[in-house]
Amino acid sequence: DYGLTVDEKPEVAEKFKFTTVKGSQFKQPLLEFSGACAGCGETPYAKLVTQLFGDRMFIANATGCSSIWGASAPATPYTTNKKGFGPAWMNSLFEDNAEFGLGMALGQNAIRKRLAGYVAEIKDATDNADLKAACEGYLDTITDSTASRPAKKTLVDKDELAKKSMWIFGGDGWAYDIGFGGLDHVIASGENVNILVFDTEVYSNTGGQSSKATPIGSVAQFAAAGKGVKKKDLAAIAMSYGYVYTAQVAMGADNNQVLKAMVEAESYNGPSIIIAYAPCINHGIKGGMGIAQLEEKKAVDAGYWNLFRYDPRLAAEGKNPFQLDSKAPTASYRDFIMGEVRYNALTRKFPERAEQLFTEAEKFAEQKYAHLERIASFEDAT
């Protein structure tokens, strides 16, 4: 099973699959009582990942907000289920977290490759038909998260037989800026790792400095007069490889799309990256962080943030791998950004510059959605 909190009621687990929004919430969160700001946009994503894969999950966490709320001394919010299984969490530096996570994945692969050799030897040596079938089943599904575990008593590292879920966590300061070289190297490697980027569009943990994820017109440290250039398109860079599963999500806008992206990314036997919009206290949301999830919905409705998934497996079938999940904007882009201090503050200090930058921002948003629509309209992978 998947560590359901309703183990005593298997009919519930059977009725609600863990890959559905409702079914996933019957599973125990293996992230609890974090040290994050109230209403933090990052923790709901991490909580959901632990509900889906936490009992066999490894996390390499870049230094940043997620490493602070993920390991606030003297406690950690990550926990175990009733069977004693939970995420294995480790923190690395800003600049090398992606490589650190890749090293963890390669280490797991080396152990599982050795164990696969043991299983092959068992299969060849046994006359027991059931054991032989179990060995064959394991070897045929070695990259499957539900692979069987034959002859566990003969293997010292039996816990390593099952496929582990390798995740690399970090914020946009790491993913877009300081650790981007390593992140790019890792997704280019083709290895089976999952990267979750908590995109707050600013260096949140170190005081709200501008990052390459900071959009045009946003006020931040080192961009007191509003950032003059548009946001780096990390998703487009990842998709350009053609073999990297890529998704852009916002839980408050479409929780079903978030769940689909996480399940698809984890099941993809290759590199995946999920970029998650995460409202932050540095944004200065009118109404406070208590409406952070609603703010995510507003961002998508206004065309400020787009939802999509790129699955290379579809291209292999001759289909268009790109799926645009958000509809054309139905709300005002300008009204949305005026609801956050990081934007409306510019109108008070530099009104003429604010008008110029906000007009450019609206134009960029329109062009971006039109571009995504064109990609999604292709009939096949060509």
Tab-separated table of C-alpha atoms in Angstrom:
chain	number	residue	atom	x	y	z
A	1	ASP	CA	0.000	0.000	0.000
A	2	TYR	CA	1.002	3.642	-0.014
A	3	GLY	CA	0.925	4.303	3.718
A	4	LEU	CA	-2.703	5.375	3.808
A	5	THR	CA	-4.083	6.604	7.094
A	6	VAL	CA	-7.156	4.513	6.273
A	7	ASP	CA	-5.323	1.165	6.158
A	8	GLU	CA	-8.072	-0.357	8.271
A	9	LYS	CA	-10.562	0.594	5.556
A	10	PRO	CA	-9.165	-0.775	2.273
A	11	GLU	CA	-12.473	-0.107	0.535
A	12	VAL	CA	-11.789	3.621	0.922
A	13	ALA	CA	-8.336	3.298	-0.607
A	14	GLU	CA	-9.804	1.269	-3.453
A	15	LYS	CA	-12.526	3.810	-4.139
A	16	PHE	CA	-10.281	6.857	-4.062
A	17	LYS	CA	-7.007	6.366	-5.933
A	18	PHE	CA	-4.087	8.250	-4.466
A	19	THR	CA	-3.469	9.881	-7.861
A	20	THR	CA	-6.721	11.845	-7.556
A	21	VAL	CA	-7.120	15.060	-5.606
A	22	LYS	CA	-9.560	13.512	-3.134
A	23	GLY	CA	-7.646	10.251	-2.840
A	24	SER	CA	-4.334	11.987	-2.204
A	25	GLN	CA	-5.820	13.688	0.846
A	26	PHE	CA	-6.584	10.346	2.502
A	27	LYS	CA	-2.835	9.865	2.760
A	28	GLN	CA	-0.902	11.086	5.756
A	29	PRO	CA	1.156	14.217	5.053
A	30	LEU	CA	4.791	13.516	5.908
A	31	LEU	CA	5.416	17.257	6.233
A	32	GLU	CA	3.876	18.917	9.269
A	33	PHE	CA	4.384	21.869	11.630
A	34	SER	CA	6.879	23.714	9.429
A	35	GLY	CA	8.634	26.890	10.508
A	36	ALA	CA	7.401	28.796	7.447
A	37	CYS	CA	5.571	32.111	7.461
A	38	ALA	CA	1.829	31.692	7.926
A	39	GLY	CA	0.264	31.284	4.490
A	40	CYS	CA	3.578	30.426	2.804
A	41	GLY	CA	3.058	29.426	-0.820
A	42	GLU	CA	5.858	26.839	-0.750
A	43	THR	CA	4.817	24.367	1.940
A	44	PRO	CA	1.534	23.153	0.342
A	45	TYR	CA	3.495	21.820	-2.641
A	46	ALA	CA	6.016	20.011	-0.443
A	47	LYS	CA	3.193	18.605	1.705
A	48	LEU	CA	1.455	17.181	-1.377
A	49	VAL	CA	4.650	15.576	-2.680
A	50	THR	CA	5.136	13.819	0.669
A	51	GLN	CA	1.565	12.547	0.567
A	52	LEU	CA	2.164	11.059	-2.870
A	53	PHE	CA	5.701	9.681	-2.544
A	54	GLY	CA	6.957	10.429	0.979
A	55	ASP	CA	7.357	6.830	2.160
A	56	ARG	CA	10.071	6.201	-0.456
A	57	MET	CA	11.310	9.719	-1.006
A	58	PHE	CA	14.755	11.325	-0.968
A	59	ILE	CA	15.038	15.128	-0.908
A	60	ALA	CA	18.099	17.233	-1.750
A	61	ASN	CA	17.195	20.720	-0.539
A	62	ALA	CA	18.970	23.873	-1.650
A	63	THR	CA	19.736	26.495	0.972
A	64	GLY	CA	16.919	29.022	1.111
A	65	CYS	CA	13.457	29.403	2.612
A	66	SER	CA	12.670	25.724	1.981
A	67	SER	CA	15.775	24.647	3.895
A	68	ILE	CA	14.879	26.932	6.793
A	69	TRP	CA	11.264	25.848	7.235
A	70	GLY	CA	12.419	22.315	6.305
A	71	ALA	CA	14.981	22.078	9.095
A	72	SER	CA	14.350	24.708	11.733
A	73	ALA	CA	16.431	23.655	14.745
A	74	PRO	CA	15.798	21.820	16.964
A	75	ALA	CA	13.068	20.068	14.959
A	76	THR	CA	12.163	19.044	11.441
A	77	PRO	CA	8.655	19.121	9.933
A	78	TYR	CA	9.332	15.938	7.923
A	79	THR	CA	7.988	12.847	9.661
A	80	THR	CA	7.232	9.148	9.103
A	81	ASN	CA	4.040	7.198	8.537
A	82	LYS	CA	2.725	4.515	10.878
A	83	LYS	CA	5.122	1.998	9.364
A	84	GLY	CA	8.146	4.151	10.073
A	85	PHE	CA	8.766	5.253	6.477
A	86	GLY	CA	9.309	8.897	5.595
A	87	PRO	CA	11.383	11.250	3.449
A	88	ALA	CA	15.167	11.228	3.741
A	89	TRP	CA	16.025	14.934	3.748
A	90	MET	CA	19.424	16.502	3.168
A	91	ASN	CA	20.480	20.110	2.664
A	92	SER	CA	23.184	21.291	0.296
A	93	LEU	CA	24.576	24.668	-0.678
A	94	PHE	CA	22.887	27.203	-2.924
A	95	GLU	CA	25.269	26.633	-5.790
A	96	ASP	CA	25.484	22.843	-5.972
A	97	ASN	CA	22.169	21.409	-4.822
A	98	ALA	CA	21.224	20.018	-8.228
A	99	GLU	CA	24.537	18.167	-8.497
A	100	PHE	CA	24.120	17.007	-4.895
A	101	GLY	CA	20.726	15.520	-5.735
A	102	LEU	CA	22.098	13.914	-8.891
A	103	GLY	CA	24.825	12.278	-6.824
A	104	MET	CA	22.191	10.834	-4.510
A	105	ALA	CA	20.285	9.468	-7.506
A	106	LEU	CA	23.407	7.939	-9.034
A	107	GLY	CA	24.242	6.302	-5.706
A	108	GLN	CA	20.773	4.758	-5.539
A	109	ASN	CA	21.101	3.574	-9.130
A	110	ALA	CA	24.419	1.871	-8.373
A	111	ILE	CA	22.928	-0.029	-5.431
A	112	ARG	CA	19.837	-1.071	-7.396
A	113	LYS	CA	21.957	-2.185	-10.345
A	114	ARG	CA	23.933	-4.432	-8.010
A	115	LEU	CA	20.751	-5.810	-6.464
A	116	ALA	CA	19.274	-6.429	-9.905
A	117	GLY	CA	22.300	-8.593	-10.583
A	118	TYR	CA	21.599	-10.554	-7.403
A	119	VAL	CA	17.961	-11.029	-8.446
A	120	ALA	CA	19.076	-12.270	-11.878
A	121	GLU	CA	21.336	-14.811	-10.165
A	122	ILE	CA	18.463	-15.962	-7.940
A	123	LYS	CA	16.233	-16.370	-11.003
A	124	ASP	CA	18.822	-18.497	-12.776
A	125	ALA	CA	19.590	-20.615	-9.720
A	126	THR	CA	16.099	-21.418	-8.458
A	127	ASP	CA	13.733	-24.187	-9.557
A	128	ASN	CA	10.828	-22.577	-7.731
A	129	ALA	CA	8.417	-21.361	-10.410
A	130	ASP	CA	6.843	-18.709	-8.187
A	131	LEU	CA	10.207	-17.290	-7.157
A	132	LYS	CA	11.434	-17.311	-10.737
A	133	ALA	CA	8.299	-15.452	-11.874
A	134	ALA	CA	8.729	-12.919	-9.064
A	135	CYS	CA	12.342	-12.309	-10.100
A	136	GLU	CA	11.330	-11.848	-13.720
A	137	GLY	CA	8.569	-9.482	-12.685
A	138	TYR	CA	11.015	-7.376	-10.699
A	139	LEU	CA	13.580	-7.195	-13.492
A	140	ASP	CA	10.896	-6.276	-16.031
A	141	THR	CA	9.587	-3.428	-13.847
A	142	ILE	CA	12.796	-2.192	-12.238
A	143	THR	CA	12.011	1.441	-13.076
A	144	ASP	CA	8.416	1.081	-11.858
A	145	SER	CA	7.615	2.444	-8.417
A	146	THR	CA	5.398	-0.582	-7.701
A	147	ALA	CA	8.033	-3.229	-8.528
A	148	SER	CA	7.952	-6.419	-6.472
A	149	ARG	CA	10.620	-7.428	-3.965
A	150	PRO	CA	11.684	-11.075	-4.443
A	151	ALA	CA	13.910	-13.004	-2.038
A	152	LYS	CA	14.171	-10.130	0.437
A	153	LYS	CA	15.735	-12.313	3.122
A	154	THR	CA	18.737	-13.040	0.926
A	155	LEU	CA	19.569	-9.394	0.348
A	156	VAL	CA	21.228	-7.125	2.877
A	157	ASP	CA	20.011	-4.013	1.056
A	158	LYS	CA	16.474	-5.237	0.501
A	159	ASP	CA	14.990	-1.785	1.149
A	160	GLU	CA	16.807	-0.536	-1.927
A	161	LEU	CA	14.991	-2.966	-4.234
A	162	ALA	CA	12.002	-0.664	-4.552
A	163	LYS	CA	12.414	2.390	-6.790
A	164	LYS	CA	13.118	5.502	-4.767
A	165	SER	CA	11.530	8.847	-5.538
A	166	MET	CA	14.393	11.343	-5.914
A	167	TRP	CA	13.425	14.988	-5.523
A	168	ILE	CA	15.486	18.177	-5.606
A	169	PHE	CA	13.866	21.149	-3.824
A	170	GLY	CA	14.827	24.798	-4.058
A	171	GLY	CA	13.656	28.330	-4.634
A	172	ASP	CA	13.976	30.538	-7.681
A	173	GLY	CA	17.161	32.166	-6.349
A	174	TRP	CA	18.770	28.751	-6.597
A	175	ALA	CA	17.038	27.460	-9.744
A	176	TYR	CA	17.134	30.613	-11.882
A	177	ASP	CA	20.350	32.162	-10.581
A	178	ILE	CA	23.037	30.773	-8.326
A	179	GLY	CA	22.400	27.087	-8.959
A	180	PHE	CA	21.198	27.319	-12.550
A	181	GLY	CA	24.426	25.967	-14.055
A	182	GLY	CA	24.122	22.830	-11.979
A	183	LEU	CA	20.385	22.510	-12.589
A	184	ASP	CA	20.974	22.765	-16.334
A	185	HIS	CA	23.707	20.127	-16.112
A	186	VAL	CA	21.424	17.766	-14.210
A	187	ILE	CA	18.411	18.006	-16.521
A	188	ALA	CA	20.753	17.631	-19.500
A	189	SER	CA	22.138	14.401	-18.002
A	190	GLY	CA	18.940	12.487	-18.735
A	191	GLU	CA	18.975	10.926	-15.258
A	192	ASN	CA	15.743	10.119	-13.442
A	193	VAL	CA	15.456	13.006	-10.973
A	194	ASN	CA	12.547	15.303	-10.116
A	195	ILE	CA	13.125	19.007	-9.498
A	196	LEU	CA	10.566	21.125	-7.655
A	197	VAL	CA	11.131	24.886	-7.869
A	198	PHE	CA	9.300	27.080	-5.366
A	199	ASP	CA	9.007	30.253	-7.446
A	200	THR	CA	8.493	33.272	-5.200
A	201	GLU	CA	9.995	35.515	-7.893
A	202	VAL	CA	12.472	36.979	-5.407
A	203	TYR	CA	15.261	35.927	-3.024
A	204	SER	CA	12.855	35.495	-0.138
A	205	ASN	CA	15.081	34.114	2.594
A	206	THR	CA	17.866	36.681	2.323
A	207	GLY	CA	15.804	39.840	2.350
A	208	GLY	CA	13.818	40.102	-0.862
A	209	GLN	CA	16.504	40.743	-3.454
A	210	SER	CA	15.686	40.690	-7.156
A	211	SER	CA	16.371	37.424	-8.983
A	212	LYS	CA	16.181	36.371	-12.625
A	213	ALA	CA	12.702	35.090	-11.729
A	214	THR	CA	11.594	38.606	-10.754
A	215	PRO	CA	9.161	39.943	-13.400
A	216	ILE	CA	9.467	43.296	-15.125
A	217	GLY	CA	8.133	46.187	-13.051
A	218	SER	CA	8.449	44.431	-9.698
A	219	VAL	CA	10.106	46.336	-6.863
A	220	ALA	CA	12.741	44.428	-4.893
A	221	GLN	CA	16.125	45.044	-3.335
A	222	PHE	CA	18.579	45.920	-6.129
A	223	ALA	CA	15.524	46.855	-8.220
A	224	ALA	CA	14.116	49.723	-6.174
A	225	ALA	CA	12.911	51.485	-9.321
A	226	GLY	CA	11.238	48.352	-10.618
A	227	LYS	CA	13.025	45.612	-12.531
A	228	GLY	CA	13.618	46.797	-16.074
A	229	VAL	CA	13.768	43.455	-17.911
A	230	LYS	CA	11.359	40.552	-18.077
A	231	LYS	CA	11.539	37.274	-16.187
A	232	LYS	CA	13.777	34.436	-17.310
A	233	ASP	CA	11.774	31.623	-18.944
A	234	LEU	CA	13.123	28.588	-17.100
A	235	ALA	CA	10.369	26.316	-18.407
A	236	ALA	CA	11.183	27.149	-22.042
A	237	ILE	CA	14.848	26.346	-21.422
A	238	ALA	CA	13.945	22.966	-19.949
A	239	MET	CA	11.482	22.129	-22.734
A	240	SER	CA	14.061	22.970	-25.393
A	241	TYR	CA	15.912	19.748	-24.565
A	242	GLY	CA	12.958	17.695	-25.741
A	243	TYR	CA	13.436	14.966	-23.127
A	244	VAL	CA	12.789	16.881	-19.897
A	245	TYR	CA	9.311	16.631	-18.366
A	246	THR	CA	8.345	20.226	-17.601
A	247	ALA	CA	5.347	21.703	-15.827
A	248	GLN	CA	4.299	25.091	-14.537
A	249	VAL	CA	1.697	24.938	-11.767
A	250	ALA	CA	-0.261	26.987	-9.245
A	251	MET	CA	-2.138	25.016	-6.617
A	252	GLY	CA	-4.717	27.669	-5.816
A	253	ALA	CA	-5.649	27.961	-9.479
A	254	ASP	CA	-5.942	24.265	-10.356
A	255	ASN	CA	-5.135	21.646	-7.734
A	256	ASN	CA	-5.938	18.812	-10.123
A	257	GLN	CA	-3.331	20.084	-12.595
A	258	VAL	CA	-0.724	20.237	-9.803
A	259	LEU	CA	-1.444	16.643	-8.868
A	260	LYS	CA	-1.274	15.477	-12.485
A	261	ALA	CA	2.054	17.201	-12.955
A	262	MET	CA	3.572	15.639	-9.848
A	263	VAL	CA	2.377	12.128	-10.701
A	264	GLU	CA	3.472	12.434	-14.331
A	265	ALA	CA	6.850	13.882	-13.399
A	266	GLU	CA	7.559	11.151	-10.858
A	267	SER	CA	6.514	8.366	-13.211
A	268	TYR	CA	8.641	9.718	-16.073
A	269	ASN	CA	11.892	7.756	-16.372
A	270	GLY	CA	14.047	10.804	-16.973
A	271	PRO	CA	14.601	14.352	-15.687
A	272	SER	CA	11.589	16.407	-14.701
A	273	ILE	CA	11.112	19.941	-13.432
A	274	ILE	CA	8.002	21.457	-11.881
A	275	ILE	CA	7.918	25.234	-11.439
A	276	ALA	CA	5.392	26.129	-8.745
A	277	TYR	CA	4.066	29.651	-8.210
A	278	ALA	CA	4.479	30.446	-4.525
A	279	PRO	CA	3.111	33.701	-3.068
A	280	CYS	CA	5.470	35.154	-0.476
A	281	ILE	CA	5.192	37.621	2.365
A	282	ASN	CA	7.618	39.814	0.397
A	283	HIS	CA	4.920	40.305	-2.258
A	284	GLY	CA	2.838	42.464	0.056
A	285	ILE	CA	-0.504	40.943	-0.902
A	286	LYS	CA	-3.480	43.120	-0.033
A	287	GLY	CA	-5.522	41.012	2.348
A	288	GLY	CA	-2.487	39.249	3.732
A	289	MET	CA	-0.999	35.786	3.327
A	290	GLY	CA	-4.240	34.189	4.466
A	291	ILE	CA	-5.456	34.494	0.881
A	292	ALA	CA	-2.268	33.161	-0.741
A	293	GLN	CA	-4.095	30.340	-2.519
A	294	LEU	CA	-6.686	32.774	-3.868
A	295	GLU	CA	-3.839	34.995	-5.069
A	296	GLU	CA	-2.522	32.091	-7.137
A	297	LYS	CA	-5.906	31.784	-8.829
A	298	LYS	CA	-5.984	35.518	-9.501
A	299	ALA	CA	-2.515	35.316	-11.058
A	300	VAL	CA	-3.657	32.665	-13.528
A	301	ASP	CA	-6.990	34.349	-14.288
A	302	ALA	CA	-5.125	37.559	-15.115
A	303	GLY	CA	-2.586	35.835	-17.368
A	304	TYR	CA	0.231	36.734	-14.980
A	305	TRP	CA	1.049	33.027	-14.527
A	306	ASN	CA	0.342	30.234	-17.015
A	307	LEU	CA	-0.337	26.559	-16.361
A	308	PHE	CA	1.036	23.894	-18.689
A	309	ARG	CA	2.705	20.476	-18.919
A	310	TYR	CA	5.267	19.125	-21.380
A	311	ASP	CA	5.521	15.320	-21.454
A	312	PRO	CA	8.213	13.866	-23.774
A	313	ARG	CA	6.429	10.494	-23.749
A	314	LEU	CA	3.701	11.970	-25.936
A	315	ALA	CA	6.253	13.076	-28.518
A	316	ALA	CA	7.460	9.475	-28.727
A	317	GLU	CA	3.891	8.564	-29.719
A	318	GLY	CA	3.817	11.223	-32.423
A	319	LYS	CA	1.581	13.503	-30.365
A	320	ASN	CA	2.055	17.073	-29.240
A	321	PRO	CA	3.917	16.818	-25.898
A	322	PHE	CA	2.729	20.285	-24.801
A	323	GLN	CA	-0.547	20.721	-22.945
A	324	LEU	CA	-1.752	24.240	-22.072
A	325	ASP	CA	-3.845	23.875	-18.920
A	326	SER	CA	-4.902	27.469	-18.252
A	327	LYS	CA	-7.516	29.312	-20.268
A	328	ALA	CA	-7.101	32.701	-21.875
A	329	PRO	CA	-7.024	35.501	-19.278
A	330	THR	CA	-10.418	36.614	-18.042
A	331	ALA	CA	-9.283	39.226	-15.508
A	332	SER	CA	-7.249	42.422	-15.671
A	333	TYR	CA	-3.472	42.000	-15.493
A	334	ARG	CA	-3.119	45.543	-14.149
A	335	ASP	CA	-5.721	45.001	-11.426
A	336	PHE	CA	-3.883	41.886	-10.283
A	337	ILE	CA	-0.467	43.477	-9.911
A	338	MET	CA	-1.986	46.528	-8.217
A	339	GLY	CA	-3.103	44.173	-5.454
A	340	GLU	CA	0.511	43.622	-4.398
A	341	VAL	CA	2.860	46.150	-2.775
A	342	ARG	CA	5.826	44.961	-4.844
A	343	TYR	CA	4.089	46.559	-7.838
A	344	ASN	CA	1.830	49.314	-6.545
A	345	ALA	CA	4.698	50.867	-4.573
A	346	LEU	CA	6.313	51.812	-7.878
A	347	THR	CA	3.323	53.961	-8.847
A	348	ARG	CA	3.915	56.134	-5.774
A	349	LYS	CA	7.682	56.526	-6.159
A	350	PHE	CA	8.123	56.550	-9.932
A	351	PRO	CA	4.682	56.897	-11.547
A	352	GLU	CA	5.917	57.493	-15.103
A	353	ARG	CA	8.334	54.563	-14.985
A	354	ALA	CA	5.623	52.395	-13.427
A	355	GLU	CA	3.277	53.121	-16.319
A	356	GLN	CA	5.984	52.280	-18.845
A	357	LEU	CA	7.040	49.029	-17.186
A	358	PHE	CA	3.501	47.860	-16.439
A	359	THR	CA	2.466	48.474	-20.043
A	360	GLU	CA	5.437	46.383	-21.194
A	361	ALA	CA	4.545	43.694	-18.659
A	362	GLU	CA	0.986	43.468	-19.971
A	363	LYS	CA	2.302	43.205	-23.510
A	364	PHE	CA	4.770	40.464	-22.572
A	365	ALA	CA	2.002	38.515	-20.825
A	366	GLU	CA	-0.239	38.684	-23.905
A	367	GLN	CA	2.602	37.596	-26.169
A	368	LYS	CA	3.542	34.759	-23.844
A	369	TYR	CA	0.044	33.291	-23.755
A	370	ALA	CA	-0.347	33.634	-27.530
A	371	HIS	CA	2.953	31.789	-27.946
A	372	LEU	CA	1.819	28.995	-25.635
A	373	GLU	CA	-1.471	28.715	-27.530
A	374	ARG	CA	0.425	28.281	-30.794
A	375	ILE	CA	2.575	25.517	-29.324
A	376	ALA	CA	-0.484	23.752	-27.895
A	377	SER	CA	-2.280	23.934	-31.256
A	378	PHE	CA	0.240	21.743	-33.065
A	379	GLU	CA	-1.449	18.511	-34.094
A	380	ASP	CA	1.600	16.324	-33.447
A	381	ALA	CA	5.142	16.416	-32.151
A	382	THR	CA	6.435	17.996	-35.343
